[in-house]
mmCIF file of C-alpha atoms in Angstrom:
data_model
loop_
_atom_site.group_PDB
_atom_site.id
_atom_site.type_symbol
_atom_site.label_atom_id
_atom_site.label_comp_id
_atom_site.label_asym_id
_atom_site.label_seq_id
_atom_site.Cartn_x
_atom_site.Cartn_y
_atom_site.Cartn_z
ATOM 1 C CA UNK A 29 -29.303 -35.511 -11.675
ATOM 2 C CA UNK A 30 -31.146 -38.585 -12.951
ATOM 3 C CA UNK A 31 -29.998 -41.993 -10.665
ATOM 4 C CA UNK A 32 -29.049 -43.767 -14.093
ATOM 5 C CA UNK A 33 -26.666 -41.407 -14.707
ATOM 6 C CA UNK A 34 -24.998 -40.828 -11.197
ATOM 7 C CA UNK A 35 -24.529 -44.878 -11.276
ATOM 8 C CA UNK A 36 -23.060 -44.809 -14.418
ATOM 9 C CA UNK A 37 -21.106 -42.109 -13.700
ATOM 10 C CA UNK A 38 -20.313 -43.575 -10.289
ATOM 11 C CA UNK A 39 -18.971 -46.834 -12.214
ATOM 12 C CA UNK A 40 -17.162 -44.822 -15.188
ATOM 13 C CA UNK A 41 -14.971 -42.957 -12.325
ATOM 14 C CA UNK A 42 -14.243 -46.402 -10.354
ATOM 15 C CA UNK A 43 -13.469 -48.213 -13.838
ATOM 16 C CA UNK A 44 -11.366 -44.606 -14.971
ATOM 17 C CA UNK A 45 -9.570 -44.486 -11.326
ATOM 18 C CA UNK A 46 -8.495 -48.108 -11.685
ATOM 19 C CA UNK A 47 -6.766 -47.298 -15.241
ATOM 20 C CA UNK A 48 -4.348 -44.580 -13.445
ATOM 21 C CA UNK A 49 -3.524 -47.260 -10.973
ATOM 22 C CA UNK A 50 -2.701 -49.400 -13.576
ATOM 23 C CA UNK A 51 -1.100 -47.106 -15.523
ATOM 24 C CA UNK A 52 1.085 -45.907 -12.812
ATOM 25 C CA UNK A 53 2.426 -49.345 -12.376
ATOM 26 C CA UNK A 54 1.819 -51.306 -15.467
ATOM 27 C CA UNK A 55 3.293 -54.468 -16.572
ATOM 28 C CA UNK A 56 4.365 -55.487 -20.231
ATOM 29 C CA UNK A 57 3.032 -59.017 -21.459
ATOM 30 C CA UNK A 58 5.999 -60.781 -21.058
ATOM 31 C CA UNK A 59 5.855 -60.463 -17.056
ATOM 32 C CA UNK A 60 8.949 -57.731 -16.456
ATOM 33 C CA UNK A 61 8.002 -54.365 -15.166
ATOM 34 C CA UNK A 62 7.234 -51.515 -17.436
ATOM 35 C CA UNK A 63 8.559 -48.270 -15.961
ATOM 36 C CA UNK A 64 5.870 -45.363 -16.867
ATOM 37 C CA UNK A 65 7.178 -41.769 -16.223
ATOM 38 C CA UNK A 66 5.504 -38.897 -13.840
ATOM 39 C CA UNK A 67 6.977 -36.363 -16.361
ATOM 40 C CA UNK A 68 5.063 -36.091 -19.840
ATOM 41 C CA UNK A 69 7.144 -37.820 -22.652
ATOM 42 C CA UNK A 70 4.684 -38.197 -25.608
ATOM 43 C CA UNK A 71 3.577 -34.754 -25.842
ATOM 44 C CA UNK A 72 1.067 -35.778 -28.825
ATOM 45 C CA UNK A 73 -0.893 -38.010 -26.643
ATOM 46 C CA UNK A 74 -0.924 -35.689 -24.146
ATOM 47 C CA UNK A 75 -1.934 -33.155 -26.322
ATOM 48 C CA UNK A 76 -4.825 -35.554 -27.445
ATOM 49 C CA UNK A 77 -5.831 -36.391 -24.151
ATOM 50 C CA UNK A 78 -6.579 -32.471 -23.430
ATOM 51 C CA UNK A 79 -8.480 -32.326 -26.655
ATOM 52 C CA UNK A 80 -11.007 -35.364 -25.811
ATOM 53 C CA UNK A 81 -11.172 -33.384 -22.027
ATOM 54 C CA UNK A 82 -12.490 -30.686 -24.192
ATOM 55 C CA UNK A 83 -14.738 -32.240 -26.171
ATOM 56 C CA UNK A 84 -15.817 -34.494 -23.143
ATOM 57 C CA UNK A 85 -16.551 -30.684 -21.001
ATOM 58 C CA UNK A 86 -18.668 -29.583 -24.073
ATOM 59 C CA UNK A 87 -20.728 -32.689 -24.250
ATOM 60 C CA UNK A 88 -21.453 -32.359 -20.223
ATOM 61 C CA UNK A 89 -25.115 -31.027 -20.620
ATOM 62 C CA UNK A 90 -25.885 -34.464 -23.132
ATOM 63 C CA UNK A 91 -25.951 -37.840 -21.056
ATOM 64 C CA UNK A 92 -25.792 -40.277 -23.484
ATOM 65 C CA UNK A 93 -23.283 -38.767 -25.637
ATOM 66 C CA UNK A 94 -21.072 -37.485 -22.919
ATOM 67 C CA UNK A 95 -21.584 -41.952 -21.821
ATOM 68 C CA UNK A 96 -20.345 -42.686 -25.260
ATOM 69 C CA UNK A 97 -17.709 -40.379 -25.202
ATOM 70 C CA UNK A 98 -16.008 -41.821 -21.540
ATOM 71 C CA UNK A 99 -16.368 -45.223 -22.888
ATOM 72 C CA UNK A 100 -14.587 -43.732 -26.429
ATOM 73 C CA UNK A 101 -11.645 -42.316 -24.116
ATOM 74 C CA UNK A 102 -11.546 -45.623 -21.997
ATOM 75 C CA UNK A 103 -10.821 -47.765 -25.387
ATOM 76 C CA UNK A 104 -8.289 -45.117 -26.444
ATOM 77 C CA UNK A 105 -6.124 -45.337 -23.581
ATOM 78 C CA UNK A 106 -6.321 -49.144 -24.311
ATOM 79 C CA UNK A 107 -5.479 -49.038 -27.853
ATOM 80 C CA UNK A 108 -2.591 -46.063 -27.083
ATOM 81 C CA UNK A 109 -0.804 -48.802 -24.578
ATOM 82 C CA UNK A 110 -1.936 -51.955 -26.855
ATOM 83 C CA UNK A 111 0.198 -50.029 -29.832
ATOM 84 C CA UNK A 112 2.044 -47.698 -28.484
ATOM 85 C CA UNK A 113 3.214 -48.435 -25.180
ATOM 86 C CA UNK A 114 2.198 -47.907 -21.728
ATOM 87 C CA UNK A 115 4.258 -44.210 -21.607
ATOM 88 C CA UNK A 116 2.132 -43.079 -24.268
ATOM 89 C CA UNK A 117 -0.873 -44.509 -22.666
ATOM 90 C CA UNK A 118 -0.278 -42.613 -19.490
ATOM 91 C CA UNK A 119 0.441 -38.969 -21.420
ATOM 92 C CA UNK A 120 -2.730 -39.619 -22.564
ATOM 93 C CA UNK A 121 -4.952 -39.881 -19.483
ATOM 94 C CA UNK A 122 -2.479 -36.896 -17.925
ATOM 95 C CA UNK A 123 -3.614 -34.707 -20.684
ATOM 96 C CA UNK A 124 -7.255 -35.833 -20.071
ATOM 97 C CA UNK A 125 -7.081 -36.069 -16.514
ATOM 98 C CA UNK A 126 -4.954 -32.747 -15.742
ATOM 99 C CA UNK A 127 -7.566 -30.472 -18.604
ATOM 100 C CA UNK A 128 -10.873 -31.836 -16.554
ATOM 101 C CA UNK A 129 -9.147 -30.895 -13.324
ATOM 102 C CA UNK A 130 -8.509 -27.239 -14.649
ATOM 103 C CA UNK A 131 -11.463 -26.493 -16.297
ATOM 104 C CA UNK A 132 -14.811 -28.415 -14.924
ATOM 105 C CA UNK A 133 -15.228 -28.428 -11.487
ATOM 106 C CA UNK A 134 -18.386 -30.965 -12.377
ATOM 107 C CA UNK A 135 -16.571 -33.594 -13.978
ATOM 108 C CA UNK A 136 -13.769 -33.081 -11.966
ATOM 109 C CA UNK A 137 -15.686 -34.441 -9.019
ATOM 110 C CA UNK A 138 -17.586 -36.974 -11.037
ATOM 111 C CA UNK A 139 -15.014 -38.406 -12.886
ATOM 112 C CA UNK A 140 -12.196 -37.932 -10.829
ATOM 113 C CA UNK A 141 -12.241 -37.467 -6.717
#
């Protein structure tokens, strides 16, 4: 594997590992605590989240497009908590996260571990 891409790769999975952090404990603008659910509430999101894991597995053989398409998910998640709440947001990356896990060992280390 090229050194560009295990850096970026590297950096995409520290930048990705710090969301679910966040996530897990996020915090609403206003300063008071947002609780965020371990079970899946916003099955749509989730659902979406397992469809860009798909798409994300398929574009694993292209570098640059499978770049664009991490940074795509990474402004998603934003945009889900931005408008529709941090619940939502998390759905979202379990869909994406839990999909990757069960079907690409590859990007399961890359991404993920």
């Amino acid at each position: 594997m090229k050194k560009s891409l295990k850096f970026y790769l590297l950096a995409v999975t520290a930048i990705f590992s710090a969301s679910i952090s966040i996530t897990s404990c996020s915090c609403s603008t206003d300063g008071s605590s947002t609780h965020v659910s371990s079970r899946v509430m916003d099955k749509d999101a989730y659902r979406l989240g397992e469809q860009h894991a798909r798409e994300a597995i398929d574009l694993s053989g292209n570098e640059t497009a499978l770049q664009e398409k991490l940074l795509d998910i990474r402004a998603r998640i934003t945009n889900i908590r931005y408008n529709l709440g941090a619940q939502s947001a998390a759905d979202y990356e379990r869909g994406f996260t839990r999909y990757i896990k069960a079907n690409s060992d590859t990007l399961t280390q890359l991404l993920l571990e």
